[in-house]
Coordinates of C-alpha atoms and ligand atoms in Angstrom, one line a residue:
M1 CA 32.6 -25.0 -15.8
A2 CA 33.9 -26.7 -19.0
D3 CA 32.3 -25.7 -22.1
Q4 CA 30.1 -28.5 -23.0
A5 CA 29.4 -26.9 -26.5
L6 CA 32.9 -27.8 -27.8
K7 CA 33.6 -31.4 -27.5
P8 CA 37.3 -32.6 -26.6
E9 CA 37.4 -34.3 -30.0
Q10 CA 36.4 -31.1 -31.9
L11 CA 38.8 -29.1 -30.0
L12 CA 41.6 -31.5 -30.9
Q13 CA 41.1 -30.9 -34.6
I14 CA 44.1 -28.5 -34.4
D15 CA 45.4 -27.2 -37.9
Y16 CA 49.2 -26.7 -37.7
R17 CA 49.4 -25.8 -41.2
P18 CA 50.7 -22.2 -41.6
P19 CA 48.0 -19.7 -42.9
Q20 CA 48.3 -18.4 -46.4
K21 CA 48.4 -14.6 -45.5
D22 CA 51.6 -12.8 -44.7
W23 CA 52.5 -12.8 -41.0
R24 CA 52.7 -9.0 -41.1
D25 CA 49.1 -8.8 -41.7
P26 CA 47.8 -7.8 -38.1
K27 CA 44.0 -8.6 -38.6
V28 CA 42.5 -10.7 -35.7
E29 CA 39.1 -11.8 -34.9
F30 CA 37.9 -11.4 -31.4
R31 CA 35.7 -14.4 -31.6
K32 CA 33.8 -15.5 -28.3
G33 CA 35.6 -17.8 -26.2
V34 CA 39.4 -16.8 -27.1
F35 CA 39.7 -13.3 -25.6
C36 CA 39.1 -11.6 -22.3
Y37 CA 36.7 -8.6 -21.8
S38 CA 38.0 -5.1 -21.3
A39 CA 38.6 -3.7 -17.9
L40 CA 35.7 -1.7 -16.5
A41 CA 36.2 2.2 -16.3
K42 CA 35.6 2.2 -12.6
N43 CA 38.6 -0.1 -12.0
L44 CA 40.9 2.1 -14.0
E45 CA 39.6 5.1 -12.2
Y46 CA 40.1 3.5 -8.8
L47 CA 43.8 2.7 -9.8
G48 CA 44.3 6.1 -11.5
L49 CA 45.1 4.4 -14.9
P50 CA 44.6 6.3 -18.2
N51 CA 41.7 6.4 -20.5
P52 CA 38.9 5.1 -18.5
R53 CA 36.0 4.2 -20.8
K54 CA 33.4 1.9 -21.9
W55 CA 34.8 -0.3 -24.7
Q56 CA 35.1 -4.1 -25.8
P57 CA 37.9 -5.6 -27.9
Y58 CA 35.4 -6.6 -30.6
D59 CA 34.3 -2.9 -31.0
A60 CA 35.6 -1.4 -34.2
D61 CA 36.5 1.9 -32.2
W62 CA 38.6 1.4 -29.1
K63 CA 38.2 5.0 -28.2
L64 CA 41.8 5.5 -27.9
P65 CA 43.3 8.9 -27.1
P66 CA 44.0 11.0 -30.2
N67 CA 47.8 11.1 -29.6
W68 CA 47.9 7.2 -28.5
K69 CA 50.7 6.4 -31.3
E70 CA 53.0 8.8 -29.7
I71 CA 52.2 7.7 -26.2
I72 CA 52.9 4.0 -27.1
L73 CA 56.2 5.0 -29.1
E74 CA 57.4 7.3 -26.2
G75 CA 56.6 4.4 -23.7
M76 CA 58.6 1.9 -25.8
R77 CA 61.5 4.4 -25.9
E78 CA 61.5 4.8 -22.2
R79 CA 61.3 1.2 -21.5
L80 CA 64.2 0.3 -23.9
E81 CA 66.3 2.9 -22.0
K82 CA 65.2 1.6 -18.5
Y83 CA 65.1 -2.3 -19.1
R84 CA 68.3 -3.6 -20.6
S85 CA 66.7 -7.0 -20.9
F86 CA 64.0 -5.3 -23.2
R87 CA 66.4 -4.0 -25.6
L88 CA 68.2 -7.2 -25.7
F89 CA 65.4 -9.5 -26.3
M90 CA 64.5 -7.0 -29.0
D91 CA 67.9 -7.2 -30.7
I92 CA 69.4 -10.9 -30.1
C93 CA 66.7 -13.2 -31.3
V94 CA 68.3 -15.2 -34.1
R95 CA 64.9 -17.0 -35.1
C96 CA 66.3 -20.3 -34.5
G97 CA 62.9 -21.6 -33.8
A98 CA 63.9 -23.7 -30.6
C99 CA 60.9 -22.1 -28.7
A100 CA 58.5 -22.3 -31.5
D101 CA 56.7 -25.6 -30.4
K102 CA 57.3 -25.0 -26.6
C103 CA 54.3 -22.8 -25.9
H104 CA 51.2 -24.5 -24.9
F105 CA 48.9 -22.0 -26.5
Y106 CA 50.6 -22.9 -30.0
L107 CA 50.4 -26.6 -29.1
G108 CA 46.7 -26.0 -28.3
S109 CA 45.7 -23.5 -31.0
G110 CA 47.8 -24.1 -34.0
D111 CA 48.2 -20.3 -34.4
P112 CA 51.7 -19.6 -35.4
K113 CA 51.4 -16.3 -33.6
N114 CA 51.3 -18.2 -30.5
M115 CA 54.8 -19.5 -31.1
P116 CA 56.9 -17.5 -28.7
V117 CA 59.3 -16.2 -31.5
L118 CA 56.4 -14.7 -33.5
R119 CA 54.7 -13.5 -30.5
A120 CA 57.7 -11.3 -29.7
E121 CA 58.1 -10.5 -33.3
L122 CA 54.8 -8.6 -33.1
I123 CA 56.5 -5.8 -31.1
R124 CA 60.0 -6.5 -32.4
S125 CA 58.8 -5.5 -35.9
V126 CA 57.6 -2.2 -34.5
Y127 CA 60.7 -1.7 -32.7
R128 CA 62.7 -2.2 -35.7
R129 CA 60.6 0.3 -37.8
Y130 CA 60.9 3.2 -35.2
F131 CA 64.2 2.4 -33.4
T132 CA 66.7 0.9 -35.7
A133 CA 68.4 2.5 -38.8
A134 CA 67.6 -0.4 -40.9
G135 CA 64.0 -0.6 -40.1
R136 CA 63.7 3.2 -40.8
L137 CA 65.4 3.0 -44.1
F138 CA 64.5 -0.3 -45.5
P139 CA 61.2 -1.5 -43.5
N140 CA 60.4 -4.2 -46.0
L141 CA 63.9 -5.8 -45.7
A142 CA 64.0 -5.3 -42.1
A143 CA 60.5 -7.0 -41.6
A144 CA 59.5 -3.8 -40.0
R145 CA 55.9 -2.7 -39.4
E146 CA 54.2 0.5 -39.0
L147 CA 52.5 1.1 -35.8
T148 CA 48.7 1.1 -36.6
V149 CA 45.4 0.4 -34.7
D150 CA 45.3 -3.0 -36.2
V151 CA 48.8 -3.8 -34.9
L152 CA 47.7 -2.5 -31.5
K153 CA 44.7 -4.8 -31.6
E154 CA 46.9 -7.6 -32.6
W155 CA 49.1 -7.1 -29.5
F156 CA 46.2 -7.1 -27.4
Y157 CA 44.9 -10.3 -28.9
Y158 CA 48.4 -12.1 -28.4
F159 CA 49.8 -10.6 -25.3
Y160 CA 46.6 -11.7 -23.6
Q161 CA 47.2 -15.2 -25.2
C162 CA 50.4 -15.6 -23.2
T163 CA 50.3 -16.6 -19.6
E164 CA 53.8 -15.3 -18.9
C165 CA 54.7 -18.8 -17.9
R166 CA 58.3 -18.6 -19.2
R167 CA 58.5 -22.2 -20.5
C168 CA 59.7 -20.9 -23.7
S169 CA 62.7 -19.3 -22.0
V170 CA 63.9 -22.7 -20.8
F171 CA 64.6 -23.7 -24.3
C172 CA 66.0 -20.4 -25.8
P173 CA 69.8 -20.6 -26.4
Y174 CA 70.0 -17.0 -25.7
G175 CA 67.8 -16.9 -22.5
I176 CA 65.2 -14.7 -24.3
D177 CA 62.2 -14.5 -21.8
T178 CA 59.1 -13.8 -24.1
A179 CA 57.1 -13.5 -20.8
E180 CA 59.0 -10.4 -20.1
V181 CA 58.3 -9.1 -23.8
T182 CA 54.7 -9.9 -23.0
M183 CA 54.9 -7.8 -19.8
I184 CA 56.2 -4.8 -21.7
G185 CA 53.6 -5.4 -24.5
R186 CA 51.0 -5.3 -21.8
E187 CA 52.4 -2.2 -20.0
L188 CA 52.5 -0.5 -23.3
L189 CA 48.6 -1.1 -23.9
N190 CA 48.1 -0.1 -20.3
L191 CA 49.4 3.4 -21.4
V192 CA 46.4 3.9 -23.7
G193 CA 43.7 2.2 -21.4
C194 CA 43.8 -1.3 -23.0
N195 CA 43.4 -3.8 -20.4
I196 CA 41.3 -6.7 -19.1
N197 CA 39.1 -6.8 -16.3
W198 CA 40.1 -10.1 -14.8
V199 CA 43.4 -8.4 -14.0
L200 CA 42.4 -5.0 -13.1
E201 CA 39.5 -5.7 -10.8
P202 CA 41.5 -7.9 -8.3
A203 CA 44.1 -5.2 -8.5
A204 CA 41.6 -2.6 -7.6
N205 CA 40.2 -4.9 -4.7
C206 CA 43.6 -5.2 -3.4
F207 CA 44.1 -1.6 -3.1
R208 CA 40.7 -1.3 -1.5
T209 CA 40.7 -4.2 0.9
G210 CA 44.1 -5.8 0.7
N211 CA 42.9 -8.8 -1.3
H212 CA 41.8 -9.8 -4.8
L213 CA 38.3 -10.8 -3.8
G214 CA 37.3 -7.6 -1.9
V215 CA 36.9 -9.3 1.4
Q216 CA 37.0 -6.6 4.3
P217 CA 38.8 -7.2 7.4
H218 CA 35.9 -8.5 9.4
G219 CA 35.1 -11.0 6.5
F220 CA 38.6 -12.0 6.7
K221 CA 38.6 -12.6 10.6
D222 CA 35.1 -14.5 10.0
S223 CA 36.6 -16.9 7.5
I224 CA 39.8 -17.6 9.6
D225 CA 37.5 -18.2 12.6
F226 CA 35.1 -20.5 10.5
A227 CA 38.3 -22.6 9.5
V228 CA 39.4 -22.8 13.3
D229 CA 35.8 -24.0 14.3
E230 CA 35.7 -26.4 11.4
L231 CA 39.1 -27.8 12.2
A232 CA 38.0 -28.3 15.9
E233 CA 35.1 -30.4 14.5
I234 CA 37.2 -32.6 12.2
T235 CA 40.2 -33.2 14.8
G236 CA 38.9 -32.3 18.2
V237 CA 41.8 -30.0 18.5
R238 CA 41.2 -26.2 18.7
V239 CA 44.0 -24.3 17.1
E240 CA 44.8 -20.7 17.3
A241 CA 44.9 -18.4 14.4
P242 CA 46.0 -15.1 15.6
I243 CA 45.2 -12.0 13.4
M244 CA 47.4 -8.7 13.5
K245 CA 49.3 -10.0 16.7
K246 CA 51.9 -7.3 17.1
G247 CA 55.4 -8.7 18.1
A248 CA 54.6 -12.3 16.6
E249 CA 57.8 -13.9 15.3
V250 CA 56.4 -14.8 11.9
L251 CA 53.8 -13.1 9.6
L252 CA 51.7 -15.7 7.5
V253 CA 50.7 -14.5 4.2
V254 CA 48.2 -16.6 2.3
P255 CA 46.3 -16.1 -1.2
S256 CA 42.9 -15.0 -0.6
A257 CA 41.4 -18.1 -2.3
D258 CA 42.8 -20.2 0.7
Y259 CA 40.3 -18.8 3.0
F260 CA 37.4 -18.4 0.3
G261 CA 37.7 -21.0 -2.3
T262 CA 37.9 -25.0 -2.6
P263 CA 40.1 -26.9 -2.8
H264 CA 42.5 -24.0 -1.7
Y265 CA 40.7 -24.2 1.7
Y266 CA 42.0 -27.5 2.7
S267 CA 45.6 -26.4 2.3
L268 CA 44.7 -23.4 4.7
L269 CA 43.4 -26.1 7.2
G270 CA 46.9 -27.9 6.7
Y271 CA 48.9 -24.9 7.6
L272 CA 46.9 -24.0 10.6
M273 CA 47.3 -27.7 11.7
I274 CA 51.1 -27.7 11.2
L275 CA 51.7 -24.3 12.9
H276 CA 49.7 -25.3 15.9
E277 CA 51.3 -28.6 16.3
I278 CA 54.9 -27.1 16.3
G279 CA 53.7 -24.1 18.5
L280 CA 55.0 -21.5 16.0
D281 CA 54.5 -17.8 17.4
Y282 CA 52.8 -16.5 14.1
T283 CA 50.3 -14.0 12.9
L284 CA 47.9 -13.3 10.0
S285 CA 47.0 -9.9 8.9
A286 CA 43.8 -8.5 7.4
F287 CA 46.0 -5.8 5.9
V288 CA 48.1 -8.5 4.0
S289 CA 45.1 -10.7 3.2
E290 CA 46.6 -11.6 -0.2
G291 CA 49.7 -13.1 -1.3
G292 CA 49.0 -12.8 -4.9
N293 CA 49.9 -9.7 -6.9
F294 CA 47.9 -9.1 -10.2
G295 CA 50.5 -6.1 -10.8
L296 CA 52.6 -8.7 -12.4
F297 CA 50.0 -9.0 -15.2
N298 CA 49.7 -5.3 -15.6
S299 CA 52.8 -3.3 -15.3
H300 CA 56.0 -3.0 -13.2
E301 CA 54.6 -0.1 -11.4
M302 CA 51.5 -2.0 -10.3
I303 CA 53.6 -4.9 -8.9
K304 CA 55.6 -2.5 -6.5
R305 CA 52.5 -0.5 -5.5
L306 CA 50.6 -3.9 -4.7
N307 CA 53.6 -5.6 -3.1
A308 CA 54.5 -2.6 -0.8
K309 CA 51.9 -3.9 1.8
M310 CA 53.8 -6.9 2.8
Y311 CA 56.8 -5.1 4.1
A312 CA 55.0 -2.4 5.5
E313 CA 52.7 -4.7 7.5
A314 CA 55.7 -6.9 8.6
K315 CA 57.3 -3.7 10.0
R316 CA 54.2 -2.4 11.8
L317 CA 53.6 -5.9 13.6
K318 CA 57.3 -6.1 14.3
V319 CA 57.7 -9.8 13.1
K320 CA 61.0 -11.3 12.3
W321 CA 60.3 -12.9 9.1
I322 CA 57.6 -13.8 6.6
L323 CA 56.1 -17.2 5.8
G324 CA 54.3 -17.4 2.4
A325 CA 51.8 -19.9 1.5
E326 CA 50.8 -22.0 -1.7
C327 CA 50.4 -19.1 -4.2
G328 CA 52.1 -19.3 -7.8
H329 CA 53.1 -15.9 -9.1
M330 CA 53.5 -14.3 -5.4
W331 CA 56.7 -16.2 -5.6
R332 CA 57.7 -14.8 -9.1
V333 CA 57.1 -11.4 -7.7
L334 CA 59.0 -12.2 -4.5
H335 CA 62.0 -13.7 -5.8
Q336 CA 62.7 -11.8 -8.8
Y337 CA 61.3 -8.2 -7.9
M338 CA 60.4 -7.7 -4.2
D339 CA 64.0 -7.0 -3.0
T340 CA 64.7 -4.5 -5.6
M341 CA 61.2 -2.8 -5.8
N342 CA 60.3 -2.9 -2.1
G343 CA 63.5 -3.6 -0.3
P344 CA 65.8 -3.7 1.5
A345 CA 63.8 -5.4 4.2
D346 CA 66.8 -4.8 6.7
F347 CA 64.3 -4.4 9.6
L348 CA 63.6 -8.2 9.3
E349 CA 65.9 -11.2 10.0
V350 CA 67.1 -14.0 7.9
P351 CA 64.4 -16.5 8.5
V352 CA 65.3 -19.3 11.1
S353 CA 63.1 -22.2 12.0
P354 CA 62.5 -22.0 15.8
V355 CA 61.8 -25.7 15.7
T356 CA 64.7 -27.1 13.8
G357 CA 67.3 -24.3 13.8
T358 CA 67.6 -24.3 10.1
R359 CA 68.7 -21.0 8.7
F360 CA 67.2 -20.3 5.3
E361 CA 70.0 -18.5 3.7
N362 CA 68.2 -18.5 0.2
A363 CA 65.9 -15.9 1.7
R364 CA 68.7 -13.8 3.0
S365 CA 67.6 -10.8 1.0
T366 CA 63.7 -11.2 0.9
K367 CA 63.4 -12.6 4.5
M368 CA 60.5 -14.6 3.3
I369 CA 60.2 -18.4 2.8
H370 CA 57.8 -20.6 1.1
I371 CA 55.8 -23.0 3.4
C372 CA 56.9 -25.9 1.3
E373 CA 60.6 -25.1 2.4
F374 CA 59.3 -24.6 6.0
T375 CA 57.4 -27.9 6.0
A376 CA 60.0 -30.1 4.2
D377 CA 62.5 -28.9 6.8
L378 CA 60.1 -30.0 9.6
I379 CA 59.5 -33.4 8.0
H380 CA 63.3 -33.9 7.3
H381 CA 64.1 -33.3 11.0
G382 CA 61.1 -35.7 12.1
K383 CA 59.2 -32.9 13.8
L384 CA 55.8 -33.9 12.4
K385 CA 54.1 -37.2 13.2
L386 CA 52.7 -38.3 9.9
D387 CA 50.5 -41.4 8.8
P388 CA 50.7 -41.6 5.0
N389 CA 47.9 -44.2 5.1
R390 CA 45.4 -41.6 5.7
N391 CA 45.8 -40.5 2.0
D392 CA 45.6 -44.0 0.6
H393 CA 42.4 -42.9 -1.1
W394 CA 44.6 -40.5 -3.4
N395 CA 46.8 -41.8 -6.0
V396 CA 49.0 -38.6 -6.6
T397 CA 50.8 -36.8 -9.1
F398 CA 52.4 -33.4 -8.9
H399 CA 52.1 -30.3 -11.3
D400 CA 54.9 -28.0 -10.9
S401 CA 53.2 -24.5 -10.9
C402 CA 55.2 -22.4 -13.4
N403 CA 56.3 -19.8 -11.1
P404 CA 57.5 -21.6 -8.0
S405 CA 59.3 -24.2 -10.2
R406 CA 60.8 -21.8 -13.0
A407 CA 61.0 -18.6 -10.9
M408 CA 62.4 -20.0 -7.7
G409 CA 63.4 -23.5 -8.4
L410 CA 61.1 -25.1 -5.8
L411 CA 61.3 -28.6 -7.4
E412 CA 62.4 -31.0 -4.6
E413 CA 60.5 -29.9 -1.6
P414 CA 57.1 -30.5 -2.5
R415 CA 58.0 -33.8 -3.9
F416 CA 59.6 -34.6 -0.5
I417 CA 56.5 -33.6 1.3
L418 CA 54.3 -35.6 -1.1
R419 CA 56.3 -38.7 -0.9
S420 CA 56.2 -38.3 3.0
V421 CA 52.5 -37.8 3.3
C422 CA 51.2 -40.3 0.6
N423 CA 51.9 -43.9 -0.2
Q424 CA 51.1 -43.6 -3.9
F425 CA 52.9 -41.0 -6.0
H426 CA 53.7 -41.1 -9.8
E427 CA 55.4 -38.4 -11.9
M428 CA 54.2 -37.3 -15.1
P429 CA 56.5 -37.5 -18.2
E430 CA 59.8 -35.8 -17.7
N431 CA 59.5 -33.3 -20.4
T432 CA 56.2 -32.0 -18.8
I433 CA 57.5 -31.5 -15.1
R434 CA 60.0 -29.5 -13.2
E435 CA 61.6 -26.7 -15.1
Q436 CA 59.8 -27.9 -18.3
T437 CA 56.3 -28.1 -16.7
F438 CA 53.2 -27.2 -18.7
C439 CA 51.3 -24.1 -17.8
C440 CA 47.6 -24.6 -16.5
G441 CA 46.7 -22.3 -19.5
S442 CA 45.0 -19.7 -17.6
G443 CA 47.6 -18.0 -15.5
S444 CA 48.4 -14.2 -15.8
G445 CA 44.7 -13.2 -15.2
L446 CA 43.4 -15.3 -18.4
G447 CA 41.1 -17.5 -16.0
T448 CA 37.9 -15.9 -17.3
D449 CA 34.9 -17.8 -18.2
E450 CA 34.6 -15.7 -21.5
N451 CA 38.1 -17.0 -22.5
L452 CA 37.2 -20.6 -21.9
E453 CA 38.1 -22.0 -25.3
M454 CA 41.5 -20.7 -25.1
R455 CA 42.2 -21.7 -21.7
L456 CA 41.1 -25.3 -22.6
R457 CA 43.3 -25.2 -25.6
G458 CA 46.3 -23.8 -23.6
G459 CA 45.7 -26.2 -20.7
F460 CA 45.7 -29.3 -23.3
P461 CA 49.5 -30.3 -23.0
R462 CA 49.1 -30.2 -19.2
A463 CA 46.0 -32.3 -19.1
N464 CA 47.4 -34.6 -21.7
A465 CA 50.4 -35.4 -19.3
V466 CA 47.8 -35.9 -16.5
K467 CA 45.8 -38.4 -18.7
Y468 CA 49.0 -40.4 -19.2
V469 CA 49.6 -41.1 -15.4
R470 CA 45.8 -41.5 -14.9
D471 CA 45.5 -44.3 -17.6
K472 CA 49.1 -45.8 -16.7
Y473 CA 49.0 -45.7 -12.8
G474 CA 45.3 -44.8 -11.9
V475 CA 46.3 -41.3 -10.6
N476 CA 43.2 -39.7 -9.4
V477 CA 44.6 -36.3 -7.9
L478 CA 46.8 -33.6 -9.2
A479 CA 48.7 -32.0 -6.3
C480 CA 49.8 -28.3 -6.8
I481 CA 51.0 -25.2 -4.8
C482 CA 49.3 -22.4 -6.8
A483 CA 45.9 -20.7 -6.2
I484 CA 45.2 -20.0 -9.7
D485 CA 46.1 -23.6 -10.5
K486 CA 43.6 -24.8 -7.9
A487 CA 40.9 -22.6 -9.5
V488 CA 41.5 -23.5 -13.1
L489 CA 42.7 -27.1 -13.2
P490 CA 39.5 -28.5 -11.8
P491 CA 37.4 -27.4 -14.9
L492 CA 40.2 -28.2 -17.1
L493 CA 40.7 -31.6 -16.1
E494 CA 37.0 -32.3 -16.0
Y495 CA 37.0 -31.4 -19.6
W496 CA 40.1 -33.4 -20.8
V497 CA 40.6 -36.0 -18.0
P498 CA 37.6 -36.8 -16.0
G499 CA 38.0 -38.5 -12.8
V500 CA 41.2 -36.5 -11.5
D501 CA 40.9 -34.2 -8.7
V502 CA 43.0 -31.3 -7.6
A503 CA 44.5 -30.6 -4.1
G504 CA 46.9 -28.4 -2.5
V505 CA 50.0 -30.2 -1.2
H506 CA 49.3 -29.0 2.4
E507 CA 45.9 -30.5 2.1
L508 CA 47.5 -33.8 2.0
V509 CA 49.9 -32.8 4.8
G510 CA 46.8 -31.9 6.9
N511 CA 45.3 -35.4 6.1
A512 CA 48.3 -37.2 7.2
L513 CA 49.3 -35.0 10.3
V514 CA 48.6 -36.9 13.4
M515 CA 48.0 -34.1 16.0
K516 CA 48.4 -34.4 19.8
G517 CA 45.1 -35.0 21.4
E518 CA 43.3 -35.5 18.3
K519 CA 40.1 -37.6 18.3
E520 CA 39.4 -40.4 15.7
R521 CA 39.4 -39.1 12.2
P522 CA 37.4 -41.3 9.9
A523 CA 37.4 -39.0 7.1
D524 CA 39.9 -36.6 5.2
L525 CA 39.6 -32.7 5.3
R526 CA 37.0 -32.8 2.6
G527 CA 35.0 -35.3 4.5
T528 CA 35.8 -38.2 2.3
P529 CA 35.9 -41.5 4.3
L530 CA 39.4 -42.9 4.5
K531 CA 40.3 -46.0 2.4
M532 CA 42.0 -47.5 5.3
K533 CA 38.9 -47.1 7.5
E534 CA 36.6 -48.5 4.8
A535 CA 38.8 -51.5 4.6
A536 CA 39.0 -51.9 8.3
A537 CA 35.1 -51.7 8.4
H538 CA 34.8 -54.4 5.7
A539 CA 37.2 -56.7 7.3
Ligands
LIG1 S1 64.8 -19.8 -29.0 FE1 65.4 -17.8 -28.7 S2 66.6 -17.1 -30.2 FE2 65.5 -19.0 -31.1 S3 63.7 -18.1 -31.9 FE3 63.1 -18.4 -29.9 S4 63.4 -16.6 -28.9 FE4 64.5 -16.4 -30.9
LIG2 S1 55.8 -17.4 -21.7 FE1 54.6 -19.1 -21.8 S2 52.6 -18.6 -22.6 FE2 54.1 -16.9 -23.1 S3 55.0 -17.4 -25.0 FE3 56.3 -18.3 -23.5 S4 55.5 -20.5 -23.4 FE4 53.9 -19.2 -24.2

């Protein structure tokens, strides 16, 4: 829930004047509302991660291993050798400042260390001190810093005030990706046991049960059965939602929030309706009951370990290809890492829609396509009967979730779908959408309640653009295709832009889809009476 203690007008008093102290001073204050709690020892133990213990960021003593400094510097050396991009990003920044005002955390907090250039400089300064001749010989001239406990605490503070959204990289003339710097920073912290619970608990749950929420296989099946029953009540049509069906053509992978949270759940109903309507031979699986991968917010190693289940289960079930649902960071992992880390998936086939014959060459290596690509293709070929009037109670805008937009270029398909299923659609201002989209402010594992003030600050630029279309066009729903967005945007909008709801794109498709043999549907998937019906009733 939004923090009522801090009124929006108070939070908007952002001081952009640079502080008096030297930027090299690492001291930070772990104040309530702007940081995330540490990971519980049991989760580190479960994942086999180093230095499990009881501690909190506000403690003076972080109970680091005695040789913590050597561990971090050795970890840095290894990564400088292993990741050429990391070394480049350490060396080539010219401090032009093009990225400085592009980060939502800087815009919302006014803290200069939330400028991408300075966030990366926190680690670059240590790199220069230990890995460059100039830094070793003339540390002051080279702006190099000793690695101290205070510097480590500062890293923790600022690398967990970056959502790895990559907006800054769009504006950097050298293509420096500060999200990758943050990822390495978090990896290094991880080596000495400094991580946050909101990342490691879902990761540990995934290892145990296949999904972030810890839902066990029978719970997964119950949830899907519940959705099937509810759909039968709403539409009069009983769909099939097979689980672990060997030899099915397609494996459907959804984020766990789709079968356990709202508004996500309504998108799940939308997928089930479409797949039934076109008669796709598909299956879900309790072993892959999660599309998301919180390894992305912890370490490369964890990404690989968590993602392995997808191809392993596809192989076991002998499907031809994989269809992925509305999840944000799942698609970053998929498009940028999965083939290298977990591939080659040469036991799968290049996805071909059995309904339209479209061959998705873009998924030639991963063998996995996004449900928006699949649905847009169906609509383009006239394979779905749609009645956009059923969404007339919604005046829609679209939030490009950071990862599908910037990591995979999924820009046109959701818009094409929305324009096909809704009569009212308005874009937010140009510099806040598509590749330049603003983050929800709570991605990369930062969506915890203890971190609420920082989330509201970081989400302010997004909310401000929503306010623009609400005030100008009467927009009342923000559509998106990311499970984290669907969880964190409702409280953000309630705080900054009351009166605007959040919905998945496939919820709106489900509302508009006219199914064969359906009964009269006076309400949408949420049970809200249709505006067209209300109008008819009053006529
Ligand atoms: S835009 Fe790129 S080169 Fe310029 S300061 Fe930012 S990271 Fe450095
Ligand atoms: S990746 Fe996003 S959150 Fe991180 S510094 Fe860049 S703009 Fe800010």
